[in-house]
Coordinates of C-alpha atoms in Angstrom, one line a residue:
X1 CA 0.0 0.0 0.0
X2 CA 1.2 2.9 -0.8
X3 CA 1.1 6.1 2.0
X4 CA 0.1 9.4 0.8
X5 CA 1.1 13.0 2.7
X6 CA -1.4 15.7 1.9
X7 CA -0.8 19.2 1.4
X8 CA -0.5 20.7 4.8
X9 CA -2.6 23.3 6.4
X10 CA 1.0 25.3 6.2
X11 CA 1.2 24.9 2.5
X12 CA -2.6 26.1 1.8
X13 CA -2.1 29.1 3.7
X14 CA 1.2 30.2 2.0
X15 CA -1.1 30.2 -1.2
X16 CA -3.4 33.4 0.4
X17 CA -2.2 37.2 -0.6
X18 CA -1.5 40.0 0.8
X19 CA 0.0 43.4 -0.1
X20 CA 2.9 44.3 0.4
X21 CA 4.2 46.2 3.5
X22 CA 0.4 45.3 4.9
X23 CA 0.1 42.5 7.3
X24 CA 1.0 39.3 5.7
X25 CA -0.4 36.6 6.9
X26 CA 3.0 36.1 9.5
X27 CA 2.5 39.6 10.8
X28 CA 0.8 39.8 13.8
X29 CA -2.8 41.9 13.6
X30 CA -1.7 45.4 14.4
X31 CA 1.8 44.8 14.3
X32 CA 3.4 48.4 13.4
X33 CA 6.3 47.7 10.6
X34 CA 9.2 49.7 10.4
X35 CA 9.4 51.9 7.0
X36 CA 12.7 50.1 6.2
X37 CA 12.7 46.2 5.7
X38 CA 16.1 45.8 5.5
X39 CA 18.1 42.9 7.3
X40 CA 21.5 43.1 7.8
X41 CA 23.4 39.7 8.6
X42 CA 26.9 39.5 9.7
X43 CA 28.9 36.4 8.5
X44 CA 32.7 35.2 9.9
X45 CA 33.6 35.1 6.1
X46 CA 33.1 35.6 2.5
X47 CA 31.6 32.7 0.4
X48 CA 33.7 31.0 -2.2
X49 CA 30.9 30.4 -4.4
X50 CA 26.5 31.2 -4.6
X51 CA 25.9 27.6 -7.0
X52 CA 24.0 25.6 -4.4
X53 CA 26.0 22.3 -6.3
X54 CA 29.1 23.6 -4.8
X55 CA 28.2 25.4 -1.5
X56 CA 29.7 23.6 1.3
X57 CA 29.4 26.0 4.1
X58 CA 26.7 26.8 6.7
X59 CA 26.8 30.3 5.7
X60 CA 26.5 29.6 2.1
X61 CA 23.3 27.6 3.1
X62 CA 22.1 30.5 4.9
X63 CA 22.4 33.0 2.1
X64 CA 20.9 29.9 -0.5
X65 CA 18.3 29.1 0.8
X66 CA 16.4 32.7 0.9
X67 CA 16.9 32.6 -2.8
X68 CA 16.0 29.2 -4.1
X69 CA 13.3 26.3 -2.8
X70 CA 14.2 23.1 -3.1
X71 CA 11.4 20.2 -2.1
X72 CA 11.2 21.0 1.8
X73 CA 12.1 23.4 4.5
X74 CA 11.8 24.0 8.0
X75 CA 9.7 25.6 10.2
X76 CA 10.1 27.6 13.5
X77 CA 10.8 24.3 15.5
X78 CA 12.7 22.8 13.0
X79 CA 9.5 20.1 11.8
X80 CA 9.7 19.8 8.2
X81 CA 7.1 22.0 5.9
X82 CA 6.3 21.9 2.0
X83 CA 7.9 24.0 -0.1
X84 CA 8.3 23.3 -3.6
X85 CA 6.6 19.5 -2.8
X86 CA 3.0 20.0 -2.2
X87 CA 2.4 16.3 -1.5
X88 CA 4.0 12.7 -1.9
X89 CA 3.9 9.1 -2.2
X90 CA 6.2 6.2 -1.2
X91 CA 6.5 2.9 -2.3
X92 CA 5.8 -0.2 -0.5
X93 CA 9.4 -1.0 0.2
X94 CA 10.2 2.9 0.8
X95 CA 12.8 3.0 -1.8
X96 CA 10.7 4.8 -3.9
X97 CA 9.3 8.4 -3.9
X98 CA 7.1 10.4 -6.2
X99 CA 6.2 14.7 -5.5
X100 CA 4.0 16.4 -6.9
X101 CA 5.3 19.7 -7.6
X102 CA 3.9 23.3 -7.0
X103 CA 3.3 25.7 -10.0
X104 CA 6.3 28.3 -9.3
X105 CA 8.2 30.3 -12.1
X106 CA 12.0 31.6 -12.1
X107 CA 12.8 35.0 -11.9
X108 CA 13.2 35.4 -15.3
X109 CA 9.9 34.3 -15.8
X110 CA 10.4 30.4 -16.9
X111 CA 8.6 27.6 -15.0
X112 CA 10.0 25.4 -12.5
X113 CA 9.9 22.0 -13.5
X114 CA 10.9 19.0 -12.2
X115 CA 13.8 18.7 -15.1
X116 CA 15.1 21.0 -12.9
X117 CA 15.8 19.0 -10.2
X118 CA 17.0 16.1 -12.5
X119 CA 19.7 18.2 -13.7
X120 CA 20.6 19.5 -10.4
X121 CA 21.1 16.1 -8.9
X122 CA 22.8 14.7 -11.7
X123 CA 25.3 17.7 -12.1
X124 CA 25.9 17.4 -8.1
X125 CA 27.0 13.9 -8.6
X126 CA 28.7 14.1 -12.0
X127 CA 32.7 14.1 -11.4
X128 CA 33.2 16.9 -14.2
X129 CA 31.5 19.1 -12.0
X130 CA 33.7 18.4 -8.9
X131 CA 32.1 19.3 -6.1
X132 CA 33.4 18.9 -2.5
X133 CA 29.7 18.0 -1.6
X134 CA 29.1 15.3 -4.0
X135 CA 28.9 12.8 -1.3
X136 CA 25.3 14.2 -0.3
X137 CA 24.1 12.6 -3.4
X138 CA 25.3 9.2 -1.8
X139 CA 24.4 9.5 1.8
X140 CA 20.4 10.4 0.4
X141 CA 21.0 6.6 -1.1
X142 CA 19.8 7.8 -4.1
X143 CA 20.0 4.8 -7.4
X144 CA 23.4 4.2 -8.7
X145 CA 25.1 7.8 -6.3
X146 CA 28.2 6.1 -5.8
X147 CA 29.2 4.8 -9.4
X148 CA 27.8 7.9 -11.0
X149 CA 30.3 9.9 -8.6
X150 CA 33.0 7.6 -9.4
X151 CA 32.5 8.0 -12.8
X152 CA 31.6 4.4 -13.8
X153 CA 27.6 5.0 -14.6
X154 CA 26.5 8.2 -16.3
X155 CA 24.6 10.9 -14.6
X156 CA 21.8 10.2 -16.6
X157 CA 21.8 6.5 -14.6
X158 CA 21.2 8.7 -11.4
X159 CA 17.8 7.2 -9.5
X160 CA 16.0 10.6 -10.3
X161 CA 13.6 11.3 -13.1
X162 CA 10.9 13.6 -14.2
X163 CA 7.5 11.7 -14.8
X164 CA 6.2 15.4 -16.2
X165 CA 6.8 18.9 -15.9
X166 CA 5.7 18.9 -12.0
X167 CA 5.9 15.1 -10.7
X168 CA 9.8 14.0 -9.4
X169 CA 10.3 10.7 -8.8
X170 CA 13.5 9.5 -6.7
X171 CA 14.6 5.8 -6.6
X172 CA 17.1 4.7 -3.6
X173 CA 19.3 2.3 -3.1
X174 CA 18.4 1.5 0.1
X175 CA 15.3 2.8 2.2
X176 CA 16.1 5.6 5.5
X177 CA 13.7 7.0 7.1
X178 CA 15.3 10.5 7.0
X179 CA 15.4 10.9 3.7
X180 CA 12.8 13.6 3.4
X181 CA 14.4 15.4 6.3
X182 CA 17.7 15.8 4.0
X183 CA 15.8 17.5 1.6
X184 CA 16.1 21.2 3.0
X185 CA 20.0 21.4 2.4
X186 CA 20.6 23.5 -0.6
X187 CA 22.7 21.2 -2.3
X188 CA 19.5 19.6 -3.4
X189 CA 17.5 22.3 -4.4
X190 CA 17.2 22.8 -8.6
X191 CA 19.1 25.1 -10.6
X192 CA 18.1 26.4 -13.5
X193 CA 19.3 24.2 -17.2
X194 CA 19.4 27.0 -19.0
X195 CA 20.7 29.9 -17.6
X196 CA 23.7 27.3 -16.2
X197 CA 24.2 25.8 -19.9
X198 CA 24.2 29.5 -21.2
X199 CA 26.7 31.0 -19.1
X200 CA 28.8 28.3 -17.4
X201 CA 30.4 29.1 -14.2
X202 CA 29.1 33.0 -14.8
X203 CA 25.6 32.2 -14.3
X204 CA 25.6 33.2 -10.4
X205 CA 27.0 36.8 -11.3
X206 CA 24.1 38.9 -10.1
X207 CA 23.2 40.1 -14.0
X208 CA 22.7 36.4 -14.9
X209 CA 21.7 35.1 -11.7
X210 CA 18.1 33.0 -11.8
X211 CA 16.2 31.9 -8.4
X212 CA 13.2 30.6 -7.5
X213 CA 13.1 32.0 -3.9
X214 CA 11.7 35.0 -2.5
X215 CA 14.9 36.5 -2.8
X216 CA 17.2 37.7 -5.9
X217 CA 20.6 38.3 -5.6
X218 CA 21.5 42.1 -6.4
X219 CA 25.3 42.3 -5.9
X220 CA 27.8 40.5 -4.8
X221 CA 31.3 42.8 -3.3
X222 CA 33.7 40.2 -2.7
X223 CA 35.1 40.4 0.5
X224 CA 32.6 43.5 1.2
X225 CA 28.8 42.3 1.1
X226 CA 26.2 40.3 -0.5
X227 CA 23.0 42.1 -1.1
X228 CA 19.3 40.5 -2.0
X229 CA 16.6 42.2 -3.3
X230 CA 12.9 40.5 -2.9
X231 CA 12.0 38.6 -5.8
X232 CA 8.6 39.7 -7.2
X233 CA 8.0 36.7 -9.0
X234 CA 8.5 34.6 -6.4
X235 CA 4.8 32.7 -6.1
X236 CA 4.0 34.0 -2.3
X237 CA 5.8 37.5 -2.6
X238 CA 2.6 39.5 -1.0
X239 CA 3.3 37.5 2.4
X240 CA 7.2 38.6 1.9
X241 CA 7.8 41.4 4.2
X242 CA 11.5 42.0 4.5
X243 CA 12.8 43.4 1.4
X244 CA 16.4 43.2 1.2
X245 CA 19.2 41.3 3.0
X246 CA 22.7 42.4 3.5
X247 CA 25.5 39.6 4.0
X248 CA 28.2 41.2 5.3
X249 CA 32.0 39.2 6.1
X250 CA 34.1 39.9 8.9
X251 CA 36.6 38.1 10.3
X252 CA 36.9 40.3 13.3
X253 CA 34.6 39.5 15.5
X254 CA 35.1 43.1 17.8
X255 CA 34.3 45.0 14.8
X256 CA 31.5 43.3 14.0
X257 CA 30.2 43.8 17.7
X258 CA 31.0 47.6 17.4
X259 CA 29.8 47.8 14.1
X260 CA 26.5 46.0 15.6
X261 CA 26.0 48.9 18.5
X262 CA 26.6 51.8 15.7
X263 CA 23.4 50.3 14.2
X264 CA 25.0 49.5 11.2
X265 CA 24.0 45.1 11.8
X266 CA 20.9 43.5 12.7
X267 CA 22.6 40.7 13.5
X268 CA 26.1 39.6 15.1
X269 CA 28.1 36.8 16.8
X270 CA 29.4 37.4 19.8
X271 CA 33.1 37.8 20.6
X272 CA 34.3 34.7 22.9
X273 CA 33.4 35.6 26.1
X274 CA 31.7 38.2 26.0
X275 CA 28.4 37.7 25.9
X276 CA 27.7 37.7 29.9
X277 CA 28.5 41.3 29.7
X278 CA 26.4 41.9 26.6
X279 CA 23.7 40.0 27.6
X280 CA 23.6 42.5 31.0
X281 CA 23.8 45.5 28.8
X282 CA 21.5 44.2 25.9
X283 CA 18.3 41.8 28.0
X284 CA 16.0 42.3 24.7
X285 CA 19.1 41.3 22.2
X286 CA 21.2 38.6 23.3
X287 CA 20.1 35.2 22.9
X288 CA 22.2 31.8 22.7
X289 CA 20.2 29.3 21.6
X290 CA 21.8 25.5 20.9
X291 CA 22.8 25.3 17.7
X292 CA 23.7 21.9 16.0
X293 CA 27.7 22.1 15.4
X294 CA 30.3 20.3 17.3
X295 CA 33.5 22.2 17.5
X296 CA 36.7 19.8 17.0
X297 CA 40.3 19.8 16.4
X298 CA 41.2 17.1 13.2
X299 CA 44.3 14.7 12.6
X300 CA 45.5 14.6 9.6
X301 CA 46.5 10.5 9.3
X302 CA 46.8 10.5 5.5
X303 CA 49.4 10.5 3.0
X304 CA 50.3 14.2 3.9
X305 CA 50.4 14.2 7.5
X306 CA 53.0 13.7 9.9
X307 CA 54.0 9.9 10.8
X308 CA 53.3 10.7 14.6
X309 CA 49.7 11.3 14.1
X310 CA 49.5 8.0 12.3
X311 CA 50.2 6.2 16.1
X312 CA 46.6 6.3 17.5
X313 CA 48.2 6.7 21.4
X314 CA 49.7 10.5 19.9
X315 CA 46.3 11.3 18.8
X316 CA 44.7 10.3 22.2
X317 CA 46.7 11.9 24.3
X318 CA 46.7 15.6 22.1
X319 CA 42.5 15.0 22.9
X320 CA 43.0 14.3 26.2
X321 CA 45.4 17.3 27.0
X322 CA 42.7 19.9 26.0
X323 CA 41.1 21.1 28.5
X324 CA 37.2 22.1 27.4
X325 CA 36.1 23.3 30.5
X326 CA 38.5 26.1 30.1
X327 CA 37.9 26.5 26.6
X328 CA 34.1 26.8 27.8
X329 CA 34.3 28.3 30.8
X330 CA 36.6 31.0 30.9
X331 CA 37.1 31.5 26.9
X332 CA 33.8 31.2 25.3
X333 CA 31.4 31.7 27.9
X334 CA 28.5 31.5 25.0
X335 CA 26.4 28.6 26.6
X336 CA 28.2 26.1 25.0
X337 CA 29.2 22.7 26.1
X338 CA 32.4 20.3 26.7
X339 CA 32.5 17.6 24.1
X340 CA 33.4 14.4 24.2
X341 CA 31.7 12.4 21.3
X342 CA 31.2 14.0 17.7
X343 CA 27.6 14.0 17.2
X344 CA 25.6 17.5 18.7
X345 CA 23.2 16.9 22.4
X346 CA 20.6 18.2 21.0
X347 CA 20.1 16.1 17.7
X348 CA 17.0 14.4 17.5
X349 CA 16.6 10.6 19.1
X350 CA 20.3 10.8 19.6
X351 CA 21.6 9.6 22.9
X352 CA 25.4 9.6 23.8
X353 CA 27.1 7.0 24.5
X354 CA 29.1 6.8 27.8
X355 CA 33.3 6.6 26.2
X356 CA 36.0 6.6 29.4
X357 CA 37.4 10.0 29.1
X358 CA 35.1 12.0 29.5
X359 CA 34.3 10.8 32.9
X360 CA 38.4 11.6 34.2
X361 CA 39.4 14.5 36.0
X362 CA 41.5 16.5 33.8
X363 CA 44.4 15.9 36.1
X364 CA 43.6 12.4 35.1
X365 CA 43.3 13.1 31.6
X366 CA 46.9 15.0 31.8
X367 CA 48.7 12.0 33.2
X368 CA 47.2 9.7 31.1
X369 CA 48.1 12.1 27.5
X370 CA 51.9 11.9 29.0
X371 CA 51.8 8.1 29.4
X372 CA 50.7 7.6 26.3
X373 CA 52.7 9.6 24.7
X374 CA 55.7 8.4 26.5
X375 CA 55.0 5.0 25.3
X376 CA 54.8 6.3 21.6
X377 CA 58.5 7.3 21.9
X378 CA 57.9 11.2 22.1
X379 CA 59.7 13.1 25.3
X380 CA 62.1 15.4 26.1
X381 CA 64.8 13.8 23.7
X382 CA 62.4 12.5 20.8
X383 CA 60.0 16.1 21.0
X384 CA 56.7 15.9 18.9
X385 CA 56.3 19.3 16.9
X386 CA 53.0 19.9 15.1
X387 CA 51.2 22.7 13.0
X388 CA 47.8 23.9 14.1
X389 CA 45.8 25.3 11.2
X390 CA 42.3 27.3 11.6
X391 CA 40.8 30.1 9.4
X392 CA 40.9 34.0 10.1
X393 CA 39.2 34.4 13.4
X394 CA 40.2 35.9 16.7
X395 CA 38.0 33.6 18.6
X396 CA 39.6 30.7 16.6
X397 CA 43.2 32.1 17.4
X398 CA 42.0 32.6 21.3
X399 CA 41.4 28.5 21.1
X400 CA 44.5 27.5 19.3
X401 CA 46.4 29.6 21.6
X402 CA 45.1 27.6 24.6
X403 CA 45.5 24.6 22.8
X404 CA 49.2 25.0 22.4
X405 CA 49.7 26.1 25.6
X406 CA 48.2 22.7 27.2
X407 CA 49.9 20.7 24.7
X408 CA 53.1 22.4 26.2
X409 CA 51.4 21.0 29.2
X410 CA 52.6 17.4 27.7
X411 CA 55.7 18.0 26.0
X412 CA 54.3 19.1 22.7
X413 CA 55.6 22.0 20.5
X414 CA 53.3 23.7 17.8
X415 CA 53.1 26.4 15.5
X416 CA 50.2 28.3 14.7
X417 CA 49.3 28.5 10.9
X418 CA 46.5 31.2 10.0
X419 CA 44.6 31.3 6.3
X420 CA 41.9 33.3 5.2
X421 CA 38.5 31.3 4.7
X422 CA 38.9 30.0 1.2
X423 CA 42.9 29.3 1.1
X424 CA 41.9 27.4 4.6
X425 CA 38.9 25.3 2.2
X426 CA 41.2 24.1 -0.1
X427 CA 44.4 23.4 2.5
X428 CA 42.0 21.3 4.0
X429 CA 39.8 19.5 1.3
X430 CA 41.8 19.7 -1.6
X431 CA 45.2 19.3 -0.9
X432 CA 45.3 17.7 3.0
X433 CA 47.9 20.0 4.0
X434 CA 47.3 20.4 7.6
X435 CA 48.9 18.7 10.8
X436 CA 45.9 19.4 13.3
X437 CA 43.3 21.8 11.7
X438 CA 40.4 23.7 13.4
X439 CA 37.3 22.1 12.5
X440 CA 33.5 22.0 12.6
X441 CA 30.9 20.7 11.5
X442 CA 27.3 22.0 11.2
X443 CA 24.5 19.4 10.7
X444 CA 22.5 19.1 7.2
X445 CA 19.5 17.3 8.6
X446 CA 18.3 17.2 12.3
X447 CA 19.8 13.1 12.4
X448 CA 23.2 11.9 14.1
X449 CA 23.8 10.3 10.7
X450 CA 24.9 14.3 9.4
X451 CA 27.8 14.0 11.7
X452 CA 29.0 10.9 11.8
X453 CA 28.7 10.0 8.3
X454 CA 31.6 12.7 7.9
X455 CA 33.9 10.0 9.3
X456 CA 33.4 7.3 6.7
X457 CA 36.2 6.6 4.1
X458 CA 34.1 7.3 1.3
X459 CA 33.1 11.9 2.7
X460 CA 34.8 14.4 0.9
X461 CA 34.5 16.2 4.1
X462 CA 36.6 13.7 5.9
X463 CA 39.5 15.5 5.5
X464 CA 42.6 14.0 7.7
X465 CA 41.6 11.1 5.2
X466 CA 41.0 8.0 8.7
X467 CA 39.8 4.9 7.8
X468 CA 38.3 2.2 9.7
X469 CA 36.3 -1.0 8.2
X470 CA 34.3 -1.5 11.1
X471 CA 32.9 2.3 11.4
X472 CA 32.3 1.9 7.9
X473 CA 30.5 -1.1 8.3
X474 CA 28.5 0.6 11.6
X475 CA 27.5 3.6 8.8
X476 CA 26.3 1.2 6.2
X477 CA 24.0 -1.0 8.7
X478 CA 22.5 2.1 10.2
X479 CA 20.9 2.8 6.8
X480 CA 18.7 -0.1 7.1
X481 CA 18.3 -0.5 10.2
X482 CA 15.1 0.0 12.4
X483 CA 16.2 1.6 14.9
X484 CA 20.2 2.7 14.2
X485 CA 21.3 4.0 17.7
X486 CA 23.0 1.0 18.6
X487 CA 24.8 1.6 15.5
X488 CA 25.8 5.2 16.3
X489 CA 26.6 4.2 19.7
X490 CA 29.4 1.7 18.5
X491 CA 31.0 4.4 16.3
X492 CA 31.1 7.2 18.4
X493 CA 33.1 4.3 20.7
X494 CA 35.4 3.7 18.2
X495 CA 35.7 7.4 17.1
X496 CA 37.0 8.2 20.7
X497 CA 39.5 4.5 20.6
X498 CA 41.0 5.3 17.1
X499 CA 40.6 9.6 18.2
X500 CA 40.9 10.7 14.3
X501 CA 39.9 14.2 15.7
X502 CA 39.3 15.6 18.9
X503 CA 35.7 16.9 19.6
X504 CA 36.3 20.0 21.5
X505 CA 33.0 21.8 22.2
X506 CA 29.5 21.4 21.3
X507 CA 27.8 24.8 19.7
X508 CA 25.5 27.3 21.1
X509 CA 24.9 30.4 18.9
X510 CA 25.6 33.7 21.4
X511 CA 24.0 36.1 19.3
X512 CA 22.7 39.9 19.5
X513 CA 19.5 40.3 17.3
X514 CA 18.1 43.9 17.1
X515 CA 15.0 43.6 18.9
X516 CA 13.2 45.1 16.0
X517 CA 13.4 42.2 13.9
X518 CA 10.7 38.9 14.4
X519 CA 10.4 35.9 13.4
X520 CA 13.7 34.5 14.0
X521 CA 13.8 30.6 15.0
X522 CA 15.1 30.5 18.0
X523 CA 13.9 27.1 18.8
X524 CA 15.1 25.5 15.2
X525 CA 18.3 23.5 16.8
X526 CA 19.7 24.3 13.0
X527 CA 19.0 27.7 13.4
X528 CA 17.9 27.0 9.9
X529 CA 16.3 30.7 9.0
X530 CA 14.5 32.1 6.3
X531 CA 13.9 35.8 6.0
X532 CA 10.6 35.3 4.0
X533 CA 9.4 35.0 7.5
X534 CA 10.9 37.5 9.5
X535 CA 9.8 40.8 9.7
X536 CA 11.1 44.2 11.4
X537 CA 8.9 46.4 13.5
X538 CA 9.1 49.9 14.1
X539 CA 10.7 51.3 17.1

């Protein structure tokens, strides 16, 4: 039998209009707007690219996703809602899924088909397009992902296919129950044929740029700002209330923050530990919410790192050595918390497990790092000297800093190594040339699977290139099985025997939001946004 989902009470009211600037139907009655709808978003860095094939970064999501729709999004709590899918079926065996597909029309005035979709999946996974996020395309178990990425079946042998202009029908290799779920990341949402054939990699240059979001893309400064424009011919634009967005990079934090009280940002991270103070001075702005990242330090253990890093007793004992309450407590002080295992607290029906170390005393911990290290033939007359790599940051540089000094602590020399955002991309993807790099990861779905699929031999993102069969094996079994705890379980205990990184700190996001602006989702544990249903009121 096959199980049909209906289009949702959500999904009927986006359809209803209202003007402009007049209370959309997410304005509260007698809400009193501000005359100027502008948003203005800081982010820690630039993007290297706006082609939702190639993003990789949570930031790049963030910007993506208010200019296209792919099948799903979220809503305030993070529960899935319709977007461009108005309603489904599944096959018996689950392997199987058919949308049905809303009316909707590109900016330049072309509908939105499901070829789109096709062509966007396949060019993800097709190797001449190289992207670093490829993989997706394999962990949605969609037909024939992994040989069409490895270039031994054509794209067009991809399990995706257009039944007719607005029915999609995707065929998987093996049935998970999440599958929907990893349908709001922007790496699955269509792009345009067309306007992609036409002008190759030029087609996200804001005069060729097509979207199908409530948002167009009206200049992009590099290095400077991002600016979006609301799209008029998006299909809900009367219930669109904010009508521009400004991205704006900075890699220091401190001006961001000053930049924030000269009323030049909406929004702003705060600067490690300082948001007790700002949250004193600023009740009605600061917020810190969980936010589903995990914080960790990686070893590099392939081809290009460093033969100590390959002995699994030097990677245990840098872990041990670091001292998170610190890096918490006295450094951060942002709400977040000490981590031990990879996957985020707060991801759903995830429980973690119980792994030895995280129940020492640091003292304990600290003895047991020199040991170990001892036995691995490093000391006073055989010292172990590593490079520590992270991205422009001072926050990032306050945490390397403390790392070095408690891996002093043990006998262990290292050198800082900074590099702006992109340079630090391809140091770490590309070429694996990195000791130890700052890392972290930023869930795609609300699963544990997001995070600890990363690990597997087969990621792109697992970039100090470990290995293990039996994790592997733990990965591939959790895809069809009933209940696949007991399978994360088992590899988060073997990530923290065979350490390949060093989870450090699970995220919060300490924030100041100007008070004027609603309809953030403070309660989304992605902090998955979308400005289409924020709004700013007047002071």
């Amino acid at each position: 039998m096959k199980s049909i989902a209906a289009i949702s009470a959500f999904a009927l009211m986006l359809g209803s209009a209202a003007p402009v600037l007049a209370q959309s139907s997410k304005v509260p009655e007698g809400t009193k707007l501000a005359a100027d709808q502008t948003f203005t978003y800081w982010m820690q860095d630039d993007l290297k690219t706006l082609d939702p094939d190639l993003s990789t970064s949570k930031d790049g999501n963030d910007v993506l996703q208010q200019m296209f729709e792919g099948l799903y999004q979220q809503d305030d709590h993070g529960k899935l809602v319709p977007a461009l899918a108005t309603s489904y079926e599944v096959s018996d065996d689950k392997k199987t899924y058919t949308f049905h597909l809303r009316n909707e029309k590109w900016s330049n005035g072309d509908p939105v088909t499901a070829q789109d979709f096709v062509y966007a999946w396949r060019r993800l996974a097709d190797p001449a397009t190289a992207s670093q996020y490829s993989w997706y395309i394999e962990l949605m178990q969609v037909k024939n992902a992994h040989d069409v990425i490895a270039g031994d079946k054509k794209p067009s042998e991809l399990g995706v296919k257009a039944l007719d202009d607005h029915t999609l029908q995707v065929t998987l290799d093996s049935a998970i129950p999440y599958f929907r779920q990893m349908l709001v990341l922007s790496s699955t949402f269509p792009v345009p044929q067309k306007v992609v054939e036409e002008y190759g990699s030029d087609w996200t240059k804001p005069e060729n740029m097509v979207v199908n979001g409530p948002y167009k893309l009206k200049s992009w400064k590099i290095g400077n700002s991002i600016e979006l424009t609301k799209n008029d011919a998006y299909y809900d634009a009367a219930n669109v209330t904010l009508t521009d967005l400004k991205f704006i990079p900075m890699q220091d934090n401190d001006q961001a923050l000053t930049r924030y009280e000269a009323g030049e940002l909406d929004f702003v991270q705060t600067p490690a530990g300082q948001y007790p103070r700002l949250k004193k001075e600023y009740p009605d702005a600061a917020h810190a919410p969980p936010r589903s990242c995990v914080y960790a330090y990686r070893f590099n253990v392939g081809p290009n790192g460093p033969e100590a890093l390959k002995d699994v007793k030097v990677r245990k004992a840098l872990s041990y050595a670091i001292n998170r309450d610190i890096i918490v407590d006295k450094i951060l002080k942002g709400g977040q918390k000490p981590a031990y295992t990879w996957t985020h607290w707060a991801t759903a029906n995830f429980k973690a497990p119980d792994v030895a170390y995280a129940d020492m005393t640091q003292q304990e911990r600290m003895d047991k790092a020199k040991e170990l290290l001892k036995e691995a033939g490093y000391g006073p007359d055989h010292p172990l000297n590593l490079r520590i790599m992270y991205n422009t940051s001072a926050d990032h540089k306050k945490i390397a800093i403390a790392v070095q000094q408690f891996w002093k602590q043990i006998g262990v020399q290292s050198t800082l190594e900074n590099f702006e955002w992109k340079v630090y991309l391809d140091k770490l993807n590309g070429q694996h040339d990195f000791d130890v790099a700052r890392t972290a990861w930023c869930a795609d779905y609300n699963e544990a699977s997001t995070y600890l699929d990363v690990n597997t031999s087969w990621s792109d993102q697992n970039s100090g290139q470990w290995k293990n069969a039996d994790y592997d094996k733990l990965m591939k079994d959790s895809k069809t099985a009933a209940d696949p705890q007991e399978d994360y379980t088992k590899a988060e205990k073997i990530l923290a025997e065979d350490m390949p990184l060093a989870p450090i700190y699970a995220y919060s996001l300490p924030m100041l939001l100007n008070p004027q602006i609603k309809g953030y989702p403070f309660d989304n544990v992605q902090l998955n946004w979308y400005a289409k249903n924020m709004y700013k009121v007047a002071k």
